[in-house]
Amino acid sequence: MAAQLKNVSIIRSGRAILEDATGACQPARFTAFCGPNGAGKTTALSVLTGALRPDRGSAALSGQDIRTVDRGRLARQRAVVAQTSALTFPFQSYEVVSMGRAPHLGRTTRQVDLEIVNEAIRKMDVTHLAERNYLTLSGGERKRVDIARALAQVWEAPEAGGTRWLFLDEPTAALDLKYQISLMRELQDLKQKGWGIVAVLHDLHLVKKFADHVWLFKNGKVEAIGEAKSVLTAERIQSVFELDAPYTLP
Amino acid sequence: MEASPPALEAASSANLNTNRERIGVLVLAGAALLAMIGMAIGVLVGPLQITLSEFSAVALSWVGIGDAESVSRVKTGVIENIRAPRSVLGALVGASLGIAGAAMQGFFRNPLADPGLIGVSTGGALAAVAVIVLGGTLLSPILVFLGAFALPIIAFLGSLITVAIIYRVSVFDGRVIVATMLLAGVAANAVAASGIGYFTFLADDAQLRDLTFWTLGSLGGAIWDRVLPAALLMLISIAGLLTLARPLNCLLLGEADAETLGIDVEATKRKAAFLTALGVGAATAVCGVINFVGLVVPHVLRLITGPDHRFVLPGSALLGAALVLFSDLVARVSVAPAELPLGVVTAAIGAPFFFWLLIRDKRTSGLG
């Protein structure tokens, strides 16, 4: 069951920042949201995660209207990695990742929670940062801790065997090349286990190499949806990003 | 040594967490011990010296073990009717102010959000003073209806209105603007202080004790009849706030992140604001305004245990109780036979601490 938008519009100060967006992200697929700054990618992602209510249209996750899903159930079904963290209190990284287990309180044993948190920490290669104050970490280190928190949140399959969803807003922005590639590999791995991955990404090279599907945004509208290779043509890249000449991805 | 295998690594990072938790538990035990010692000393020390054995004889007789025949009737009376209610009140007021400070800093997501600094205490005091002065006339039907709960409940409403105003004024786009919050607190305190001044001026001696009681606080009015209704409200506040530890932890990640973790952010903030105002209002109704407890205590705890509310909330209650009890001791013995206002003592500790926080936060640009 997909994560989908149906004719979604978001209006702010009389202007549509997302206009009549329709499309579906599939489970066991890696979907990338691409487009120029301010094109509506983050807005569309926020509607899919349930953070933003559509002014028109509707959003569904695994077949259920997102407004009718119980908030606890939703939290066990999908995790979100925001562009930046608003944390200003000196939690240790370990504690930050542990908070990913909040929606499972009373449903799993403490031992299971500890194991999952440790696994997530290891997967994101932040074991050596576990005891560090999150606020003293670099942007890339913080991002890896945030992603570990999201992994811990949806580690086990949700009720009724539904799909686990991971939504990431520009997860690679602060990462160096090594961690960009290792994150992409990790996402591929999760995808193969059936997770639905949806990420806002700016680097079209990464998108072409790793993503299955692309939603291309421009001026609040979805310009194109489809297989990465067929959407990201030289001509379309030129027109969407308003380049001087066609740009061919290697 | 060879590099430890992954299994060991996992085990040790699991211990990292439990180590911090172990420190938290130790801190809670220590704070509880301090609070109990504070309560006991409060009963023993005063113009009439009471020995530990006399106190324990009386205390044991309360729970039906032995009798207190060996202790003079005067001493028994002093313990039961003067010192014990004062100790209980001091502990509850300190606990309420401490935990209220910790919770408020949690839902404002800012460590400077102190009920005293932002006017929540004086808001409660103004409401209490207004009721006492106008009570015989304008408000009498309400007072009759509420009975002994009138004063703490109305002080709670005064505190609640203040929290709501300060929050509305200082939050923009889900984020607290710290300078606005502190300035709004200055304004709220000024309004409340002028109101309190006006009503104390209007009041006759039978209605109000002096202005210092309301602006600097005192445990001097502790008699069981006044303590118990407020005590009930403070206990409700403390117990309720303790249940908010995990949601408040998630809230510190930011409102959007807390929502994605399944936390009902609005409900959490409403509950926290309500319970905070309840505790602060009830405390203020019986002892006047006591500042800085809610600022100093949670900070000290966060320095030791980190910001985890599972330790900061109960720890602030226990350490707050200890701080108020020992401050009251200083207030009583330092200028005996007279008594300092309690708020003078807590401010002497808290104000320099507040300065230190401002200087530290300026360096780390925490006031941005």
XYZ file of C-alpha atoms in Angstrom:
618
model
C 0.000 0.000 0.000
C 1.432 3.287 -1.097
C 1.981 6.684 0.476
C 0.021 8.985 -1.729
C -1.193 12.486 -2.364
C -4.491 13.145 -4.114
C -4.982 16.628 -5.582
C -3.254 18.193 -2.586
C -2.954 21.958 -2.375
C -1.360 23.945 0.432
C -2.158 27.636 0.483
C -0.115 30.144 2.452
C -0.876 33.879 2.415
C -3.136 33.395 -0.585
C -0.433 31.656 -2.617
C -0.336 27.961 -3.414
C 3.023 26.629 -2.199
C 1.840 23.202 -3.327
C -0.736 23.005 -6.077
C -2.886 20.039 -7.009
C -0.164 17.501 -6.270
C -1.037 13.895 -7.047
C 1.216 10.863 -6.882
C 2.156 7.721 -5.026
C 5.342 6.502 -3.344
C 5.577 2.723 -3.319
C 6.717 0.410 -0.531
C 10.048 -1.327 -1.170
C 11.010 1.615 -3.356
C 13.281 4.596 -2.891
C 11.490 7.741 -4.018
C 13.396 11.016 -4.361
C 11.761 14.477 -4.318
C 13.805 16.832 -6.500
C 13.536 20.364 -7.775
C 14.752 23.912 -7.251
C 14.640 25.647 -3.850
C 11.111 26.573 -2.836
C 9.509 24.248 -5.375
C 7.325 22.487 -2.766
C 9.365 19.345 -1.984
C 9.445 19.762 1.792
C 5.795 20.825 1.783
C 4.793 17.664 -0.087
C 6.887 15.559 2.297
C 5.211 17.210 5.309
C 1.767 16.384 3.930
C 2.806 12.737 3.449
C 4.126 12.477 7.015
C 0.943 13.972 8.441
C 2.705 17.076 9.780
C 0.814 19.382 7.431
C -2.922 19.274 6.740
C -3.805 19.711 3.080
C -6.013 22.727 2.414
C -7.466 20.791 -0.505
C -7.163 17.131 -1.427
C -6.052 14.276 0.786
C -3.043 12.217 1.811
C -2.974 8.519 2.596
C -0.361 6.270 4.164
C -0.604 2.537 3.506
C -4.136 3.044 2.240
C -5.489 4.989 5.201
C -6.320 8.693 5.210
C -3.524 10.179 7.261
C -5.884 12.379 9.277
C -7.746 9.345 10.591
C -4.725 7.277 11.674
C -4.217 7.208 15.429
C -1.109 9.271 16.279
C 0.594 6.452 18.169
C -0.019 3.991 15.360
C 1.219 6.488 12.805
C 4.388 6.975 14.864
C 5.064 3.222 14.746
C 4.507 3.190 10.997
C 6.630 6.034 9.784
C 9.630 8.015 11.002
C 10.692 11.467 9.861
C 14.152 13.017 9.708
C 13.768 16.794 9.544
C 16.219 19.172 7.869
C 17.421 20.492 11.220
C 16.876 19.532 14.824
C 15.397 22.061 17.257
C 17.017 20.417 20.276
C 18.722 22.931 22.598
C 19.091 20.828 25.760
C 22.302 18.829 26.271
C 21.055 15.274 25.773
C 23.611 12.598 25.002
C 23.331 11.129 21.507
C 22.303 7.860 23.074
C 19.357 9.526 24.797
C 18.328 11.212 21.549
C 18.242 7.876 19.738
C 16.366 6.308 22.676
C 13.565 8.829 22.181
C 12.818 7.074 18.924
C 11.373 4.324 21.086
C 8.783 6.673 22.648
C 5.865 5.351 20.535
C 6.629 1.804 21.719
C 6.459 2.585 25.422
C 4.672 -0.245 27.191
C 4.644 -2.379 24.026
C 8.197 -3.683 24.094
C 10.448 -4.655 26.953
C 13.226 -2.370 28.054
C 15.754 -4.975 26.945
C 14.361 -5.006 23.411
C 14.393 -1.210 23.314
C 18.029 -1.141 24.417
C 19.016 -3.660 21.757
C 17.195 -1.771 19.018
C 18.748 1.533 20.066
C 22.195 -0.060 20.023
C 21.586 -1.617 16.613
C 20.404 1.689 15.170
C 23.429 3.445 16.632
C 25.744 0.885 15.094
C 24.028 1.062 11.712
C 24.588 4.810 11.545
C 28.182 4.388 12.761
C 27.756 6.701 15.766
C 28.758 4.266 18.520
C 31.748 6.440 19.395
C 29.424 9.458 19.748
C 26.851 7.706 21.941
C 28.007 9.346 25.149
C 28.696 12.752 23.605
C 26.500 15.798 24.140
C 24.375 16.056 20.977
C 24.765 19.841 20.943
C 28.533 19.578 20.564
C 28.345 17.349 17.473
C 28.998 18.562 13.932
C 26.106 18.912 11.503
C 26.860 15.591 9.836
C 27.250 13.758 13.140
C 23.943 15.183 14.348
C 22.260 14.071 11.154
C 23.498 10.515 11.614
C 22.193 10.511 15.192
C 18.822 11.851 13.930
C 18.639 9.091 11.339
C 19.524 6.504 13.976
C 16.620 7.835 16.045
C 14.291 7.442 13.058
C 15.524 3.881 12.437
C 14.951 2.976 16.091
C 11.423 4.384 15.823
C 10.266 2.064 13.020
C 12.683 -0.778 13.615
C 10.094 -3.526 13.861
C 7.272 -4.152 11.399
C 4.143 -2.207 12.336
C 0.880 -3.850 13.383
C -0.851 -5.995 10.766
C 2.388 -6.366 8.828
C 2.103 -2.991 7.117
C 4.927 -1.089 5.485
C 7.520 0.863 7.449
C 8.089 4.316 6.017
C 11.113 6.533 6.354
C 10.829 10.180 5.296
C 14.022 12.210 5.092
C 14.356 15.902 4.277
C 17.743 16.576 2.674
C 19.509 13.890 4.709
C 22.774 14.181 2.768
C 23.156 17.973 2.988
C 25.577 17.907 5.932
C 27.227 14.552 5.182
C 30.657 14.070 3.680
C 31.061 11.821 0.650
C 31.745 8.707 2.700
C 28.587 9.038 4.748
C 26.507 10.167 1.755
C 27.354 6.923 0.037
C 26.974 4.787 3.139
C 23.579 6.375 3.848
C 22.454 5.685 0.291
C 23.572 2.060 0.648
C 21.754 1.819 3.972
C 18.574 3.168 2.409
C 18.906 0.661 -0.448
C 19.254 -2.065 2.119
C 16.136 -0.975 4.016
C 14.242 -0.696 0.747
C 15.102 -4.284 -0.087
C 13.655 -5.280 3.276
C 10.380 -3.699 2.190
C 10.638 -0.254 3.740
C 9.225 2.682 1.808
C 11.902 5.362 1.525
C 11.040 8.935 0.567
C 13.771 11.570 0.588
C 14.155 15.159 -0.516
C 17.499 15.211 -2.328
C 19.362 17.958 -4.186
C 22.175 15.903 -5.637
C 20.773 14.515 -8.897
C 23.835 12.324 -9.323
C 22.973 10.487 -6.127
C 19.341 10.369 -7.180
C 20.095 8.839 -10.543
C 22.432 6.305 -9.008
C 20.330 5.237 -6.014
C 16.673 6.285 -6.301
C 14.018 4.219 -8.070
C 11.438 6.918 -8.563
C 11.613 10.667 -8.841
C 9.053 13.377 -8.235
C 10.252 16.523 -9.962
C 8.837 19.746 -8.489
C 8.724 23.244 -9.903
C 6.875 26.302 -8.556
C 4.682 24.256 -6.245
C 3.643 21.795 -8.922
C 4.676 18.229 -9.598
C 6.234 18.455 -13.069
C 6.990 14.799 -13.578
C 6.826 11.480 -11.775
C 8.468 8.277 -12.876
C 11.566 6.115 -13.066
C 14.643 8.141 -12.206
C 16.281 7.462 -15.541
C 13.287 8.465 -17.624
C 12.409 11.584 -15.613
C 15.890 13.051 -15.317
C 16.496 13.822 -19.001
C 18.915 16.542 -19.998
C 16.136 18.707 -21.406
C 13.870 18.370 -18.382
C 16.715 19.186 -16.000
C 17.411 22.283 -18.064
C 13.821 23.489 -17.996
C 13.058 22.683 -14.344
C 16.257 24.194 -12.979
C 16.296 26.977 -15.602
C 19.793 26.168 -16.797
C 21.423 27.823 -19.830
C 21.974 24.514 -21.559
C 20.789 20.920 -21.260
C 22.631 19.010 -18.513
C 23.290 15.323 -18.961
C 23.756 13.268 -15.812
C 26.628 10.803 -16.129
C 44.257 -5.557 23.837
C 42.423 -6.335 20.705
C 39.460 -4.330 19.538
C 36.376 -5.466 21.386
C 33.916 -7.524 19.345
C 30.601 -5.932 18.402
C 28.654 -7.802 21.064
C 30.821 -6.317 23.806
C 30.537 -2.897 22.258
C 26.776 -3.168 22.278
C 26.807 -4.271 25.882
C 29.018 -1.395 26.933
C 26.948 1.214 25.133
C 23.888 -0.247 26.817
C 25.690 0.322 30.087
C 26.419 3.925 29.157
C 22.754 4.551 29.426
C 22.229 2.634 32.612
C 25.244 4.376 34.163
C 23.638 7.733 33.603
C 20.429 6.306 34.980
C 22.307 4.978 37.991
C 23.620 8.476 38.678
C 20.056 9.756 38.356
C 18.767 7.260 40.902
C 21.584 8.139 43.321
C 20.806 11.829 42.943
C 17.135 11.176 43.672
C 18.031 9.211 46.795
C 20.408 11.951 47.960
C 17.852 14.684 47.368
C 15.191 12.694 49.219
C 17.541 12.273 52.160
C 18.330 16.002 52.186
C 14.646 16.863 52.133
C 13.929 14.522 55.039
C 16.815 15.931 57.058
C 15.530 19.414 56.290
C 12.065 18.503 57.526
C 13.440 16.968 60.728
C 15.773 19.870 61.540
C 12.905 22.261 60.895
C 10.966 20.560 63.659
C 13.880 20.484 66.116
C 15.255 23.998 65.786
C 13.625 27.116 67.205
C 13.278 29.224 70.335
C 12.100 26.088 72.122
C 14.763 23.431 71.563
C 13.438 19.969 70.929
C 15.690 16.936 71.028
C 15.665 14.215 68.426
C 14.434 11.667 70.974
C 11.547 13.924 71.991
C 10.600 14.411 68.326
C 10.845 10.715 67.531
C 8.685 9.856 70.557
C 5.994 12.249 69.310
C 6.368 11.126 65.696
C 6.078 7.452 66.673
C 2.972 8.175 68.742
C 1.321 9.515 65.526
C 1.590 6.112 63.935
C 0.407 4.403 67.108
C 3.760 3.205 68.430
C 4.200 4.065 72.115
C 3.019 7.338 73.576
C 4.554 10.765 74.001
C 3.918 10.969 77.768
C 7.591 11.666 78.465
C 7.486 14.828 76.334
C 6.041 17.953 77.917
C 2.644 19.051 76.669
C 4.065 22.398 75.536
C 6.670 20.699 73.415
C 4.156 18.272 71.950
C 1.934 21.205 71.093
C 4.799 23.098 69.451
C 5.755 20.054 67.399
C 2.243 19.157 66.336
C 0.733 22.567 65.747
C 3.630 24.830 64.801
C 6.734 23.020 63.613
C 5.229 20.013 61.821
C 2.804 21.974 59.626
C 5.616 24.400 58.802
C 7.926 21.549 57.786
C 5.241 19.896 55.700
C 4.348 23.185 54.067
C 7.993 23.995 53.375
C 8.557 20.600 51.785
C 5.450 20.830 49.600
C 6.030 24.415 48.544
C 9.633 23.665 47.659
C 8.636 20.530 45.795
C 5.893 22.347 43.882
C 8.093 25.282 42.925
C 10.997 23.030 41.952
C 9.018 20.659 39.767
C 6.940 23.505 38.320
C 10.135 25.257 37.253
C 11.469 22.086 35.648
C 8.206 21.394 33.796
C 7.793 24.970 32.638
C 11.332 25.008 31.256
C 10.396 21.811 29.463
C 7.275 23.061 27.730
C 8.773 26.479 26.968
C 11.817 24.524 25.797
C 13.955 27.096 27.504
C 15.983 26.801 30.701
C 15.235 30.384 31.784
C 11.465 29.919 31.956
C 11.080 30.209 35.713
C 7.640 30.718 37.303
C 9.057 33.577 39.369
C 10.922 35.344 36.583
C 8.008 35.304 34.172
C 5.447 36.455 36.710
C 3.463 33.272 37.321
C 4.022 33.489 41.073
C 3.125 37.177 41.364
C 0.093 36.576 39.138
C -1.105 34.035 41.686
C -0.279 36.380 44.573
C -2.237 39.239 42.975
C -5.283 37.017 42.589
C -4.969 35.867 46.206
C -4.607 39.399 47.533
C -7.542 40.620 45.453
C -9.698 37.863 46.868
C -8.765 38.605 50.452
C -9.478 42.318 50.103
C -12.554 42.115 47.885
C -13.704 38.813 49.317
C -16.178 40.244 51.820
C -17.972 42.181 49.131
C -17.751 41.423 45.434
C -16.637 37.836 45.477
C -18.310 36.458 48.576
C -20.675 33.933 46.865
C -17.708 32.310 45.099
C -15.709 32.213 48.312
C -18.487 30.566 50.256
C -18.811 27.974 47.538
C -15.088 27.157 47.446
C -14.624 27.247 51.208
C -11.089 26.543 52.394
C -10.021 25.988 48.791
C -10.950 29.512 47.731
C -7.562 31.121 48.152
C -5.387 28.423 46.522
C -7.830 27.911 43.653
C -8.106 31.591 42.876
C -4.331 32.003 43.115
C -4.090 29.077 40.682
C -6.360 30.909 38.246
C -4.200 34.031 38.568
C -1.108 31.944 37.796
C -2.819 30.159 34.919
C -3.850 33.408 33.249
C -0.288 34.681 33.582
C 1.221 31.529 32.031
C -1.229 31.741 29.143
C -0.434 35.402 28.482
C 3.333 34.974 28.683
C 3.224 31.928 26.416
C 1.069 33.690 23.820
C 3.289 36.755 23.874
C 6.643 34.999 23.706
C 6.030 32.126 21.293
C 6.297 32.688 17.599
C 6.048 29.848 15.119
C 6.428 27.180 17.793
C 9.607 28.728 19.139
C 10.020 30.745 22.327
C 11.677 34.105 21.810
C 13.656 34.235 25.023
C 14.164 37.989 25.262
C 10.431 38.545 24.725
C 9.606 35.917 27.328
C 11.823 37.543 29.964
C 10.594 41.053 29.134
C 6.983 39.896 29.211
C 7.815 38.465 32.633
C 9.177 41.843 33.736
C 5.938 43.452 32.579
C 3.738 40.812 34.231
C 5.672 41.124 37.485
C 5.333 44.915 37.386
C 1.581 44.748 36.807
C 1.098 42.196 39.558
C 3.367 44.060 41.985
C 1.455 47.288 41.519
C -1.819 45.428 41.984
C -0.570 43.765 45.150
C 0.650 47.144 46.416
C -2.724 48.705 45.718
C -4.708 45.996 47.476
C -2.438 45.912 50.517
C -2.895 49.672 50.734
C -6.686 49.244 50.664
C -6.676 46.373 53.117
C -7.178 46.664 56.840
C -4.954 44.722 59.199
C -7.457 41.959 59.683
C -7.551 41.185 55.969
C -3.921 41.031 55.055
C -0.609 40.496 56.584
C 1.950 42.975 55.373
C 3.155 43.520 51.839
C 6.407 41.665 52.490
C 4.533 38.426 53.082
C 3.139 38.580 49.538
C 6.235 39.877 47.772
C 8.979 38.009 49.648
C 7.181 35.007 51.016
C 7.168 33.221 54.363
C 6.228 29.864 55.806
C 5.156 31.703 58.968
C 1.443 31.257 58.403
C 1.601 27.490 58.553
C -1.330 26.080 60.502
C -2.939 22.819 59.468
C -6.255 24.431 58.462
C -4.488 26.629 55.925
C -1.888 24.087 54.881
C -4.108 21.128 54.034
C -6.261 22.491 51.174
C -3.220 23.974 49.434
C -1.282 20.779 50.165
C -3.888 18.736 48.316
C -3.628 20.942 45.240
C 0.180 20.890 45.353
C 0.185 17.099 45.581
C -2.111 16.865 42.546
C 0.229 19.168 40.647
C 3.358 17.225 41.601
C 1.830 13.831 40.812
C 0.437 15.055 37.495
C 3.692 16.639 36.371
C 5.614 13.441 37.161
C 3.551 11.631 34.515
C 4.669 14.099 31.840
C 8.370 13.165 31.964
C 8.529 11.268 28.674
C 6.332 13.577 26.583
C 8.343 16.536 27.866
C 11.568 14.770 26.858
C 10.244 14.336 23.323
C 9.039 17.930 23.301
C 12.621 19.088 23.839
C 13.429 17.675 20.382
C 11.123 20.352 18.959
C 7.375 20.380 18.480
C 7.443 18.945 14.960
C 9.736 16.068 15.971
C 7.633 15.358 19.058
C 4.538 15.139 16.844
C 6.220 12.608 14.568
C 6.988 10.524 17.669
C 3.268 10.347 18.375
C 3.226 12.924 21.176
C 0.104 15.080 21.401
C 2.086 18.301 21.702
C -0.822 20.657 22.365
C -2.288 18.397 25.042
C 1.115 18.009 26.709
C 1.663 21.754 26.805
C -1.855 22.384 28.116
C -1.465 19.793 30.868
C 1.966 21.090 31.831
C 0.764 24.710 31.944
C -2.323 23.774 33.968
C -0.433 21.663 36.523
C 2.402 24.171 36.815
C -0.035 26.986 37.544
C -1.872 24.761 40.033
C 1.286 24.046 42.032
C 2.687 27.570 41.888
C -0.701 29.175 42.621
C -1.404 26.932 45.607
C 2.108 27.472 46.981
C 1.809 31.222 46.564
C -1.606 31.312 48.238
C -0.140 29.972 51.493
C 3.373 31.424 51.510
C 3.448 34.405 49.167
C 5.937 34.746 46.355
C 9.116 32.711 46.735
C 11.402 33.256 43.789
C 14.287 31.397 42.192
C 13.570 27.904 43.537
C 12.202 26.870 40.127
C 15.229 28.326 38.375
C 18.113 27.119 40.540
C 16.982 23.602 41.395
C 16.299 22.195 37.890
C 19.552 23.710 36.646
C 21.601 22.048 39.340
C 19.927 18.744 38.541
C 20.509 19.040 34.798
C 24.195 19.659 35.482
C 24.361 16.295 37.282
C 21.817 14.020 35.581
C 21.427 15.655 32.164
C 18.087 16.980 30.899
C 16.114 13.708 31.133
C 12.821 14.669 32.789
C 12.483 11.227 34.353
C 15.149 12.434 36.776
C 14.859 16.209 36.525
C 11.163 16.296 37.507
C 11.252 14.149 40.664
C 14.726 15.437 41.514
C 13.531 19.043 41.291
C 10.653 18.248 43.618
C 12.947 16.664 46.224
C 15.783 19.172 45.924
C 13.288 22.053 45.852
C 11.834 20.788 49.109
C 15.312 20.605 50.631
C 16.219 24.101 49.402
C 13.078 25.721 50.818
C 13.383 23.858 54.134
C 17.001 24.874 54.652
C 16.325 28.432 53.473
C 13.488 28.632 55.980
C 15.875 27.438 58.665
C 18.266 30.258 57.787
C 15.349 32.709 57.733
C 14.333 31.650 61.228
C 17.662 31.405 63.026
C 19.796 34.109 61.418
C 18.011 37.072 63.009
C 16.232 35.259 65.871
C 13.991 36.055 67.622
C 12.842 37.941 64.523
C 12.434 36.191 61.180
C 13.671 37.040 57.688
C 11.216 36.714 54.825
C 11.906 33.387 53.132
C 12.134 35.041 49.699
C 15.095 37.099 50.926
C 17.050 33.915 51.523
C 16.079 32.162 48.284
C 16.800 35.352 46.310
C 20.215 35.658 47.968
C 21.009 32.225 46.565
C 19.067 32.486 43.324
C 19.835 35.964 42.028
C 23.615 35.472 41.747
C 22.889 32.117 40.150
C 20.635 33.833 37.594
C 23.446 36.297 36.797
C 25.831 33.406 36.280
C 23.352 31.751 33.908
C 22.968 34.944 31.886
C 26.715 35.339 31.561
C 27.179 31.700 30.607
C 24.341 31.784 28.084
C 25.689 34.973 26.553
C 28.911 33.120 25.847
C 27.149 30.167 24.283
C 24.601 32.504 22.627
C 21.733 30.678 24.337
C 19.725 33.892 24.426
C 19.461 34.129 20.626
